[in-house]
PDB file of C-alpha atoms in Angstrom:
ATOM      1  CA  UNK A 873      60.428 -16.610  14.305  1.00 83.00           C
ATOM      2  CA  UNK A 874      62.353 -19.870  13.798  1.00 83.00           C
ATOM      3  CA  UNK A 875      64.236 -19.608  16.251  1.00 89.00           C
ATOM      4  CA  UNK A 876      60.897 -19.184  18.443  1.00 92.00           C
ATOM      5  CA  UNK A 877      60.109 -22.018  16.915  1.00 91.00           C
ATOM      6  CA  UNK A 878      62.576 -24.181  17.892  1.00 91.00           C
ATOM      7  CA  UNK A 879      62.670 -22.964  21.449  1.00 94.00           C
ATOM      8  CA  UNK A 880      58.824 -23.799  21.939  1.00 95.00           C
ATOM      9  CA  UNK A 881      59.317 -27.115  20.408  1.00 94.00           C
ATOM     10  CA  UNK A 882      62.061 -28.358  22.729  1.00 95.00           C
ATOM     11  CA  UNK A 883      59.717 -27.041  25.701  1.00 96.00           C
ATOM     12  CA  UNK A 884      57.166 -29.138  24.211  1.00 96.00           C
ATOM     13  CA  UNK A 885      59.752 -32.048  23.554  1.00 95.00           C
ATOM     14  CA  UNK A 886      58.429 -31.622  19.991  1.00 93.00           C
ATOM     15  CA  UNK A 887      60.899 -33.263  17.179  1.00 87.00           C
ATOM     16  CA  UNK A 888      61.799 -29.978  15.282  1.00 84.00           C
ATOM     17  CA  UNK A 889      65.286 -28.528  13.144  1.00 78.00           C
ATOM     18  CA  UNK A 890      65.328 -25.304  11.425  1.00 73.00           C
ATOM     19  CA  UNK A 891      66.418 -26.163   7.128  1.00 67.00           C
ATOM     20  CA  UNK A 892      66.981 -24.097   4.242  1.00 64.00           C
ATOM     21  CA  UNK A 893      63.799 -24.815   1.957  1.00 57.00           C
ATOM     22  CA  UNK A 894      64.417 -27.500  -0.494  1.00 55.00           C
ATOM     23  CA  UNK A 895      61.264 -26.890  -2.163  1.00 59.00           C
ATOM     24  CA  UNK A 896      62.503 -23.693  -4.583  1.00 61.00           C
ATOM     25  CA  UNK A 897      60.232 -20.566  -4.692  1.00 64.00           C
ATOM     26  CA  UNK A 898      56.977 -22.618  -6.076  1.00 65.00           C
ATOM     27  CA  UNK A 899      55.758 -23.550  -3.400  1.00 72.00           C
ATOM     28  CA  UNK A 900      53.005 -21.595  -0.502  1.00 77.00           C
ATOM     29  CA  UNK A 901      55.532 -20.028   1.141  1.00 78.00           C
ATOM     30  CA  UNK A 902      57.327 -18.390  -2.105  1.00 79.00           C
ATOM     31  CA  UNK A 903      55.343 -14.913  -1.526  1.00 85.00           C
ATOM     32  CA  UNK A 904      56.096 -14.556   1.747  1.00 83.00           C
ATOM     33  CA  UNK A 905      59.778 -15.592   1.312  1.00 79.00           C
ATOM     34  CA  UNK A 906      60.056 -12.918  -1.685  1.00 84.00           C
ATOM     35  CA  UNK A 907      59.401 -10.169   0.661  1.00 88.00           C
ATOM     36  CA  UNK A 908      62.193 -11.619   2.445  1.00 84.00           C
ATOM     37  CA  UNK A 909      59.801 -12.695   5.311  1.00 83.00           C
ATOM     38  CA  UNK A 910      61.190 -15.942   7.710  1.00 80.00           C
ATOM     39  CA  UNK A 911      58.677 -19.072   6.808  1.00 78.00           C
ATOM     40  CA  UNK A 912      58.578 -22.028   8.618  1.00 78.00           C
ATOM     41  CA  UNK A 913      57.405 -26.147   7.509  1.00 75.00           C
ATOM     42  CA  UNK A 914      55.778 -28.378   9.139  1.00 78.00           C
ATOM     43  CA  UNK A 915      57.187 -31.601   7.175  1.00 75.00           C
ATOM     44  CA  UNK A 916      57.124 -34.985   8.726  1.00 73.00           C
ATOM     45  CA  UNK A 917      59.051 -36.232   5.776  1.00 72.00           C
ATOM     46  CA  UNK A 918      61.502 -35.694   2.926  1.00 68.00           C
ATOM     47  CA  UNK A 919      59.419 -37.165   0.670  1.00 70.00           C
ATOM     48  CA  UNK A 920      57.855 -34.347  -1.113  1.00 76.00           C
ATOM     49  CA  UNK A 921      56.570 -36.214  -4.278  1.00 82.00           C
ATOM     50  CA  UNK A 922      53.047 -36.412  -3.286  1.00 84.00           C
ATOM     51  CA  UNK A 923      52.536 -32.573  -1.873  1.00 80.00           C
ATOM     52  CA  UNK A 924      50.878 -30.458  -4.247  1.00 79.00           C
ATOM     53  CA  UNK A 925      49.516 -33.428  -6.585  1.00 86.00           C
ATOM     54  CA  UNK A 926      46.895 -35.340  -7.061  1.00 92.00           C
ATOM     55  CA  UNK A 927      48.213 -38.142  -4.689  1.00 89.00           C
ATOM     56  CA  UNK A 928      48.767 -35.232  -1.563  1.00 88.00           C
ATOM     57  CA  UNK A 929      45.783 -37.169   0.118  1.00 92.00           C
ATOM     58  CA  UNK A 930      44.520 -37.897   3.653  1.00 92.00           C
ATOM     59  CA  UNK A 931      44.987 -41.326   4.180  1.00 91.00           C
ATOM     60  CA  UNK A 932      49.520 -39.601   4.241  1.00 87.00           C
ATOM     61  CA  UNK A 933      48.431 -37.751   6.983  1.00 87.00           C
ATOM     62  CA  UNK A 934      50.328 -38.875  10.178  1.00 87.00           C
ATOM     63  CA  UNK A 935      47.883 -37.674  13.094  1.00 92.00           C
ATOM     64  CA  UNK A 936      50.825 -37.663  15.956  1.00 92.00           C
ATOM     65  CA  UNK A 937      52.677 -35.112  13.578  1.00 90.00           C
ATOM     66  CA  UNK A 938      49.553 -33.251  12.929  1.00 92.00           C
ATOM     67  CA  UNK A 939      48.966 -33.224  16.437  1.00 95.00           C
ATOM     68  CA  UNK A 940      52.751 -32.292  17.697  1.00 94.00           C
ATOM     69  CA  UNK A 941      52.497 -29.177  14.780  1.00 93.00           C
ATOM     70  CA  UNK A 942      48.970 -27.782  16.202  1.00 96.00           C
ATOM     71  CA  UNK A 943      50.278 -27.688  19.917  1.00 96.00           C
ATOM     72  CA  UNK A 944      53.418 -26.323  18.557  1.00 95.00           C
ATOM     73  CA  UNK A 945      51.739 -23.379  16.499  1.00 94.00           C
ATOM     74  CA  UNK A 946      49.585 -23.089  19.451  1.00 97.00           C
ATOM     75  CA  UNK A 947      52.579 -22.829  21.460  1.00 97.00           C
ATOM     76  CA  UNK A 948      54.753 -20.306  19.276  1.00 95.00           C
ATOM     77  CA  UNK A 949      51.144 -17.903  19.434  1.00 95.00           C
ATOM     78  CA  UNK A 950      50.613 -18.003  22.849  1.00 96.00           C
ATOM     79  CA  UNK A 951      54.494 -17.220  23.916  1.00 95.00           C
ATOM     80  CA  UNK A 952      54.210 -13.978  20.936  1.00 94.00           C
ATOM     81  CA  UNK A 953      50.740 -13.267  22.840  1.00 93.00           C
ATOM     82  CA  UNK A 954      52.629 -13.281  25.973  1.00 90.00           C
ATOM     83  CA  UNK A 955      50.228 -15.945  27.578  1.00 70.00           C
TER      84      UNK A 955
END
């Protein structure tokens, strides 16, 4: 899947690097990583301090990046739908 990922971004010329999570296992994708199931982030920044907290607001939320990870999702779904 990442490496899906990665592929569909460059086609998209979409800023994106496949990383070893930095976040532990408490974070949404710790079930899915326990069943030893590839997850993938969509993080514009290291700066995890404000992500799961009462500061984790809108007003962080970069729209370009929002916009480059919906047309890459969109992207990855339509190339595994075989569109």
């Amino acid at each position: 899947l990442n490496k899906l990922i990665v592929e569909t971004a460059e086609a998209l010329e979409i800023e994106a690097r496949p990383f070893r999570s930095l976040m532990g296992n408490n974070s949404d994708h710790a079930p899915f990583r326990k069943l030893k199931m590839e997850v993938a982030f969509f993080l514009a920044k290291k700066d995890t301090k404000r992500i799961h907290s009462p500061k984790d607001t809108l007003e962080f939320v970069n729209p370009e990046k929002l916009d480059d990870a919906v047309r890459l999702i969109m992207g990855v779904v339509e190339k595994l739908d075989g569109v």
